[in-house]
PDB file of C-alpha atoms in Angstrom:
ATOM      1  CA  UNK A 175    -135.884 -71.509  67.648  1.00  0.00           C
ATOM      2  CA  UNK A 176    -133.529 -69.042  69.460  1.00  0.00           C
ATOM      3  CA  UNK A 177    -131.587 -68.533  66.264  1.00  0.00           C
ATOM      4  CA  UNK A 178    -134.629 -67.399  64.347  1.00  0.00           C
ATOM      5  CA  UNK A 179    -135.705 -65.241  67.207  1.00  0.00           C
ATOM      6  CA  UNK A 180    -132.430 -63.409  66.909  1.00  0.00           C
ATOM      7  CA  UNK A 181    -132.443 -63.550  63.117  1.00  0.00           C
ATOM      8  CA  UNK A 182    -135.909 -61.856  63.082  1.00  0.00           C
ATOM      9  CA  UNK A 183    -134.355 -58.631  63.837  1.00  0.00           C
ATOM     10  CA  UNK A 184    -132.320 -58.653  60.680  1.00  0.00           C
ATOM     11  CA  UNK A 185    -134.514 -60.911  58.479  1.00  0.00           C
ATOM     12  CA  UNK A 186    -136.193 -58.117  56.430  1.00  0.00           C
ATOM     13  CA  UNK A 187    -132.830 -56.536  55.874  1.00  0.00           C
ATOM     14  CA  UNK A 188    -130.931 -59.634  54.865  1.00  0.00           C
ATOM     15  CA  UNK A 189    -133.870 -61.310  53.020  1.00  0.00           C
ATOM     16  CA  UNK A 190    -135.923 -58.374  51.795  1.00  0.00           C
ATOM     17  CA  UNK A 191    -139.225 -58.797  50.069  1.00  0.00           C
ATOM     18  CA  UNK A 192    -137.985 -57.195  46.862  1.00  0.00           C
ATOM     19  CA  UNK A 193    -135.437 -59.979  46.469  1.00  0.00           C
ATOM     20  CA  UNK A 194    -137.997 -62.712  46.521  1.00  0.00           C
ATOM     21  CA  UNK A 195    -140.722 -60.730  44.748  1.00  0.00           C
ATOM     22  CA  UNK A 196    -140.713 -62.594  41.459  1.00  0.00           C
ATOM     23  CA  UNK A 197    -140.753 -66.263  42.842  1.00  0.00           C
ATOM     24  CA  UNK A 198    -143.115 -65.304  45.637  1.00  0.00           C
ATOM     25  CA  UNK A 199    -145.631 -63.689  43.277  1.00  0.00           C
ATOM     26  CA  UNK A 200    -145.447 -66.753  40.991  1.00  0.00           C
ATOM     27  CA  UNK A 201    -145.760 -69.119  43.968  1.00  0.00           C
ATOM     28  CA  UNK A 202    -148.884 -67.376  45.236  1.00  0.00           C
ATOM     29  CA  UNK A 203    -150.438 -67.425  41.807  1.00  0.00           C
ATOM     30  CA  UNK A 204    -149.843 -71.114  41.729  1.00  0.00           C
ATOM     31  CA  UNK A 205    -151.891 -71.535  44.929  1.00  0.00           C
ATOM     32  CA  UNK A 206    -154.883 -71.134  42.685  1.00  0.00           C
ATOM     33  CA  UNK A 207    -157.284 -70.096  45.457  1.00  0.00           C
ATOM     34  CA  UNK A 208    -160.712 -68.552  45.117  1.00  0.00           C
ATOM     35  CA  UNK A 209    -162.683 -65.909  47.085  1.00  0.00           C
ATOM     36  CA  UNK A 210    -163.248 -66.997  50.660  1.00  0.00           C
ATOM     37  CA  UNK A 211    -160.385 -69.479  50.509  1.00  0.00           C
ATOM     38  CA  UNK A 212    -158.588 -70.493  53.735  1.00  0.00           C
ATOM     39  CA  UNK A 213    -154.852 -70.562  53.344  1.00  0.00           C
ATOM     40  CA  UNK A 214    -151.970 -71.710  55.583  1.00  0.00           C
ATOM     41  CA  UNK A 215    -148.657 -69.979  55.216  1.00  0.00           C
ATOM     42  CA  UNK A 216    -145.902 -72.131  56.791  1.00  0.00           C
ATOM     43  CA  UNK A 217    -143.540 -70.794  57.996  1.00  0.00           C
ATOM     44  CA  UNK A 218    -144.965 -67.298  57.786  1.00  0.00           C
ATOM     45  CA  UNK A 219    -141.780 -65.642  59.121  1.00  0.00           C
ATOM     46  CA  UNK A 220    -142.088 -61.898  59.286  1.00  0.00           C
ATOM     47  CA  UNK A 221    -145.215 -61.953  57.194  1.00  0.00           C
ATOM     48  CA  UNK A 222    -143.739 -60.853  53.799  1.00  0.00           C
ATOM     49  CA  UNK A 223    -146.157 -62.964  51.905  1.00  0.00           C
ATOM     50  CA  UNK A 224    -149.254 -61.549  53.606  1.00  0.00           C
ATOM     51  CA  UNK A 225    -149.688 -58.544  51.336  1.00  0.00           C
ATOM     52  CA  UNK A 226    -149.572 -60.710  48.220  1.00  0.00           C
ATOM     53  CA  UNK A 227    -152.298 -62.919  49.533  1.00  0.00           C
ATOM     54  CA  UNK A 228    -154.351 -59.985  50.742  1.00  0.00           C
ATOM     55  CA  UNK A 229    -154.195 -58.354  47.245  1.00  0.00           C
ATOM     56  CA  UNK A 230    -156.246 -61.403  46.044  1.00  0.00           C
ATOM     57  CA  UNK A 231    -158.381 -62.220  49.002  1.00  0.00           C
ATOM     58  CA  UNK A 232    -159.089 -58.753  50.198  1.00  0.00           C
ATOM     59  CA  UNK A 233    -161.103 -59.212  53.319  1.00  0.00           C
ATOM     60  CA  UNK A 234    -162.545 -62.549  52.328  1.00  0.00           C
ATOM     61  CA  UNK A 235    -161.410 -65.982  53.538  1.00  0.00           C
ATOM     62  CA  UNK A 236    -158.739 -66.495  56.136  1.00  0.00           C
ATOM     63  CA  UNK A 237    -154.926 -66.542  56.184  1.00  0.00           C
ATOM     64  CA  UNK A 238    -153.310 -68.617  58.827  1.00  0.00           C
ATOM     65  CA  UNK A 239    -149.649 -67.829  59.501  1.00  0.00           C
ATOM     66  CA  UNK A 240    -147.685 -70.473  61.364  1.00  0.00           C
ATOM     67  CA  UNK A 241    -144.202 -70.207  62.692  1.00  0.00           C
ATOM     68  CA  UNK A 242    -142.148 -71.716  65.536  1.00  0.00           C
ATOM     69  CA  UNK A 243    -140.206 -68.537  66.187  1.00  0.00           C
ATOM     70  CA  UNK A 244    -141.786 -66.026  68.424  1.00  0.00           C
ATOM     71  CA  UNK A 245    -139.472 -63.446  67.146  1.00  0.00           C
ATOM     72  CA  UNK A 246    -140.563 -63.872  63.604  1.00  0.00           C
ATOM     73  CA  UNK A 247    -144.269 -63.925  64.668  1.00  0.00           C
ATOM     74  CA  UNK A 248    -143.722 -60.561  66.630  1.00  0.00           C
ATOM     75  CA  UNK A 249    -142.566 -58.964  63.390  1.00  0.00           C
ATOM     76  CA  UNK A 250    -145.439 -60.477  61.414  1.00  0.00           C
ATOM     77  CA  UNK A 251    -147.989 -59.315  63.997  1.00  0.00           C
ATOM     78  CA  UNK A 252    -146.601 -55.723  63.848  1.00  0.00           C
ATOM     79  CA  UNK A 253    -147.269 -55.727  60.114  1.00  0.00           C
ATOM     80  CA  UNK A 254    -150.763 -57.021  60.630  1.00  0.00           C
ATOM     81  CA  UNK A 255    -151.540 -54.300  63.132  1.00  0.00           C
ATOM     82  CA  UNK A 256    -149.987 -51.547  61.112  1.00  0.00           C
ATOM     83  CA  UNK A 257    -151.931 -52.503  57.967  1.00  0.00           C
ATOM     84  CA  UNK A 258    -155.160 -53.231  59.805  1.00  0.00           C
ATOM     85  CA  UNK A 259    -155.478 -56.695  58.230  1.00  0.00           C
ATOM     86  CA  UNK A 260    -158.542 -58.317  59.711  1.00  0.00           C
ATOM     87  CA  UNK A 261    -158.475 -61.823  58.283  1.00  0.00           C
ATOM     88  CA  UNK A 262    -155.037 -62.978  59.206  1.00  0.00           C
ATOM     89  CA  UNK A 263    -154.378 -65.210  62.214  1.00  0.00           C
ATOM     90  CA  UNK A 264    -150.759 -66.144  63.460  1.00  0.00           C
ATOM     91  CA  UNK A 265    -150.119 -69.185  65.471  1.00  0.00           C
ATOM     92  CA  UNK A 266    -146.934 -70.194  67.414  1.00  0.00           C
ATOM     93  CA  UNK A 267    -146.785 -73.940  66.365  1.00  0.00           C
ATOM     94  CA  UNK A 268    -144.403 -76.680  65.411  1.00  0.00           C
ATOM     95  CA  UNK A 269    -145.015 -77.243  61.707  1.00  0.00           C
ATOM     96  CA  UNK A 270    -144.414 -81.003  62.015  1.00  0.00           C
ATOM     97  CA  UNK A 271    -147.076 -81.424  64.716  1.00  0.00           C
ATOM     98  CA  UNK A 272    -149.687 -78.912  63.787  1.00  0.00           C
ATOM     99  CA  UNK A 273    -152.891 -80.797  63.255  1.00  0.00           C
ATOM    100  CA  UNK A 274    -156.690 -80.600  62.596  1.00  0.00           C
ATOM    101  CA  UNK A 275    -157.558 -79.981  66.200  1.00  0.00           C
ATOM    102  CA  UNK A 276    -155.341 -76.962  66.108  1.00  0.00           C
ATOM    103  CA  UNK A 277    -157.252 -75.685  63.105  1.00  0.00           C
ATOM    104  CA  UNK A 278    -160.584 -76.445  64.871  1.00  0.00           C
ATOM    105  CA  UNK A 279    -159.485 -74.274  67.795  1.00  0.00           C
ATOM    106  CA  UNK A 280    -159.375 -71.219  65.427  1.00  0.00           C
ATOM    107  CA  UNK A 281    -163.003 -71.035  64.602  1.00  0.00           C
ATOM    108  CA  UNK A 282    -166.343 -72.226  65.882  1.00  0.00           C
ATOM    109  CA  UNK A 283    -167.115 -73.119  62.259  1.00  0.00           C
ATOM    110  CA  UNK A 284    -165.325 -76.047  60.534  1.00  0.00           C
ATOM    111  CA  UNK A 285    -162.548 -74.646  58.389  1.00  0.00           C
ATOM    112  CA  UNK A 286    -161.523 -76.407  55.194  1.00  0.00           C
ATOM    113  CA  UNK A 287    -157.996 -75.647  54.186  1.00  0.00           C
ATOM    114  CA  UNK A 288    -157.944 -74.782  50.476  1.00  0.00           C
ATOM    115  CA  UNK A 289    -154.237 -74.187  50.002  1.00  0.00           C
ATOM    116  CA  UNK A 290    -150.934 -74.466  51.869  1.00  0.00           C
ATOM    117  CA  UNK A 291    -147.930 -72.332  51.033  1.00  0.00           C
ATOM    118  CA  UNK A 292    -144.611 -73.609  52.270  1.00  0.00           C
ATOM    119  CA  UNK A 293    -142.279 -70.617  51.917  1.00  0.00           C
ATOM    120  CA  UNK A 294    -138.504 -70.691  52.519  1.00  0.00           C
ATOM    121  CA  UNK A 295    -138.750 -73.108  55.395  1.00  0.00           C
ATOM    122  CA  UNK A 296    -138.250 -76.734  54.406  1.00  0.00           C
ATOM    123  CA  UNK A 297    -134.588 -76.121  53.728  1.00  0.00           C
ATOM    124  CA  UNK A 298    -134.230 -75.221  57.442  1.00  0.00           C
ATOM    125  CA  UNK A 299    -136.601 -77.673  59.165  1.00  0.00           C
ATOM    126  CA  UNK A 300    -135.146 -80.879  60.686  1.00  0.00           C
ATOM    127  CA  UNK A 301    -138.323 -82.834  60.037  1.00  0.00           C
ATOM    128  CA  UNK A 302    -139.200 -81.335  56.658  1.00  0.00           C
ATOM    129  CA  UNK A 303    -140.695 -84.597  55.304  1.00  0.00           C
ATOM    130  CA  UNK A 304    -143.127 -84.673  58.177  1.00  0.00           C
ATOM    131  CA  UNK A 305    -144.113 -81.100  57.396  1.00  0.00           C
ATOM    132  CA  UNK A 306    -144.957 -82.022  53.824  1.00  0.00           C
ATOM    133  CA  UNK A 307    -146.862 -85.086  55.064  1.00  0.00           C
ATOM    134  CA  UNK A 308    -148.691 -82.980  57.603  1.00  0.00           C
ATOM    135  CA  UNK A 309    -149.601 -80.428  54.900  1.00  0.00           C
ATOM    136  CA  UNK A 310    -151.063 -83.114  52.771  1.00  0.00           C
ATOM    137  CA  UNK A 311    -153.182 -84.369  55.582  1.00  0.00           C
ATOM    138  CA  UNK A 312    -154.555 -80.824  56.312  1.00  0.00           C
ATOM    139  CA  UNK A 313    -155.355 -79.530  52.829  1.00  0.00           C
ATOM    140  CA  UNK A 314    -158.746 -80.504  51.437  1.00  0.00           C
ATOM    141  CA  UNK A 315    -159.047 -82.907  48.470  1.00  0.00           C
ATOM    142  CA  UNK A 316    -158.612 -80.723  45.426  1.00  0.00           C
ATOM    143  CA  UNK A 317    -156.538 -78.175  47.381  1.00  0.00           C
ATOM    144  CA  UNK A 318    -153.133 -76.952  46.386  1.00  0.00           C
ATOM    145  CA  UNK A 319    -149.734 -77.205  48.013  1.00  0.00           C
ATOM    146  CA  UNK A 320    -147.002 -74.947  46.792  1.00  0.00           C
ATOM    147  CA  UNK A 321    -143.386 -74.822  47.944  1.00  0.00           C
ATOM    148  CA  UNK A 322    -141.033 -71.899  47.280  1.00  0.00           C
ATOM    149  CA  UNK A 323    -137.526 -72.520  48.500  1.00  0.00           C
ATOM    150  CA  UNK A 324    -133.871 -72.776  47.724  1.00  0.00           C
ATOM    151  CA  UNK A 325    -132.177 -75.774  46.164  1.00  0.00           C
ATOM    152  CA  UNK A 326    -128.670 -76.130  44.807  1.00  0.00           C
ATOM    153  CA  UNK A 327    -127.262 -79.476  43.683  1.00  0.00           C
ATOM    154  CA  UNK A 328    -123.803 -78.040  44.278  1.00  0.00           C
ATOM    155  CA  UNK A 329    -123.197 -75.258  46.690  1.00  0.00           C
ATOM    156  CA  UNK A 330    -121.657 -72.076  45.322  1.00  0.00           C
ATOM    157  CA  UNK A 331    -120.491 -69.147  47.528  1.00  0.00           C
ATOM    158  CA  UNK A 332    -123.972 -67.569  47.477  1.00  0.00           C
ATOM    159  CA  UNK A 333    -125.501 -71.020  48.487  1.00  0.00           C
ATOM    160  CA  UNK A 334    -123.045 -71.288  51.501  1.00  0.00           C
ATOM    161  CA  UNK A 335    -124.192 -67.708  52.460  1.00  0.00           C
ATOM    162  CA  UNK A 336    -127.858 -68.656  52.409  1.00  0.00           C
ATOM    163  CA  UNK A 337    -127.084 -71.830  54.401  1.00  0.00           C
ATOM    164  CA  UNK A 338    -125.198 -69.641  56.882  1.00  0.00           C
ATOM    165  CA  UNK A 339    -127.795 -66.888  57.516  1.00  0.00           C
ATOM    166  CA  UNK A 340    -130.813 -69.279  57.287  1.00  0.00           C
ATOM    167  CA  UNK A 341    -129.257 -72.054  59.320  1.00  0.00           C
ATOM    168  CA  UNK A 342    -130.366 -74.193  56.395  1.00  0.00           C
ATOM    169  CA  UNK A 343    -129.322 -76.839  53.935  1.00  0.00           C
ATOM    170  CA  UNK A 344    -130.173 -75.814  50.390  1.00  0.00           C
ATOM    171  CA  UNK A 345    -128.846 -79.062  48.981  1.00  0.00           C
ATOM    172  CA  UNK A 346    -132.108 -80.737  50.081  1.00  0.00           C
ATOM    173  CA  UNK A 347    -134.300 -81.627  47.059  1.00  0.00           C
ATOM    174  CA  UNK A 348    -137.521 -80.996  48.967  1.00  0.00           C
ATOM    175  CA  UNK A 349    -139.626 -80.804  45.802  1.00  0.00           C
ATOM    176  CA  UNK A 350    -138.710 -84.411  44.942  1.00  0.00           C
ATOM    177  CA  UNK A 351    -140.538 -85.637  48.089  1.00  0.00           C
ATOM    178  CA  UNK A 352    -143.685 -83.729  47.230  1.00  0.00           C
ATOM    179  CA  UNK A 353    -143.517 -85.108  43.707  1.00  0.00           C
ATOM    180  CA  UNK A 354    -143.171 -88.709  45.071  1.00  0.00           C
ATOM    181  CA  UNK A 355    -146.338 -88.498  47.217  1.00  0.00           C
ATOM    182  CA  UNK A 356    -149.221 -90.597  45.812  1.00  0.00           C
ATOM    183  CA  UNK A 357    -151.670 -87.958  47.059  1.00  0.00           C
ATOM    184  CA  UNK A 358    -150.227 -85.337  44.663  1.00  0.00           C
ATOM    185  CA  UNK A 359    -151.315 -84.942  41.089  1.00  0.00           C
ATOM    186  CA  UNK A 360    -150.448 -82.408  38.377  1.00  0.00           C
ATOM    187  CA  UNK A 361    -147.099 -81.808  39.859  1.00  0.00           C
ATOM    188  CA  UNK A 362    -145.255 -78.728  38.435  1.00  0.00           C
ATOM    189  CA  UNK A 363    -141.756 -77.475  38.988  1.00  0.00           C
ATOM    190  CA  UNK A 364    -140.271 -74.097  38.012  1.00  0.00           C
ATOM    191  CA  UNK A 365    -136.441 -73.825  38.825  1.00  0.00           C
ATOM    192  CA  UNK A 366    -135.721 -70.628  36.933  1.00  0.00           C
ATOM    193  CA  UNK A 367    -135.558 -68.110  39.752  1.00  0.00           C
ATOM    194  CA  UNK A 368    -132.335 -66.616  41.177  1.00  0.00           C
ATOM    195  CA  UNK A 369    -130.188 -68.163  38.502  1.00  0.00           C
ATOM    196  CA  UNK A 370    -131.671 -71.595  39.262  1.00  0.00           C
ATOM    197  CA  UNK A 371    -131.181 -71.438  43.024  1.00  0.00           C
ATOM    198  CA  UNK A 372    -134.806 -70.887  43.951  1.00  0.00           C
ATOM    199  CA  UNK A 373    -137.662 -73.089  42.826  1.00  0.00           C
ATOM    200  CA  UNK A 374    -141.443 -73.102  42.972  1.00  0.00           C
ATOM    201  CA  UNK A 375    -143.112 -76.571  43.117  1.00  0.00           C
ATOM    202  CA  UNK A 376    -146.790 -77.272  43.252  1.00  0.00           C
ATOM    203  CA  UNK A 377    -149.397 -80.012  43.147  1.00  0.00           C
ATOM    204  CA  UNK A 378    -153.099 -80.778  43.807  1.00  0.00           C
ATOM    205  CA  UNK A 379    -154.189 -83.177  46.495  1.00  0.00           C
ATOM    206  CA  UNK A 380    -156.252 -86.126  45.379  1.00  0.00           C
TER     207      UNK A 380
END
């Protein structure tokens, strides 16, 4: 993750929150969580989504931010300290290998994961199918999984730029894999953001 450790210094400049505000707001509303919910954000990056989640949770529940880049986590932790957020935990973990024992280590009480938010990461993860499988194994029955990411069937100039700065592949139809999983019901896809380049996909675990 050395690339993202370096990229973390420029991330909030090259991928600012205002640019993703509309799809991010829509995606977090799709999480459909209640008061005292426990939510995983993966990857959490520099923590841009935390304030959206906090606006709904306030000081209830728990937000677990996971990232494999220490550089990204350093930026996220600075935001947490600056804002004084008391119910956000960040973990340096491999998303494809994070498991229930890792969740158990967070709290003495058993934590049920009510929602998992996969934000702008699957397009850059080598083992992205495993990350979706892992997410489905971690979220409780009836819980929600939401993906917000890039997808372009054919790359234009902007898509090539996104691939370059994100070290990604935005031609991956990651939402199709979520839709194909038998554990997912009520699948929904909105591909209207950023001129069709950014999608939000969601489903409940059965």
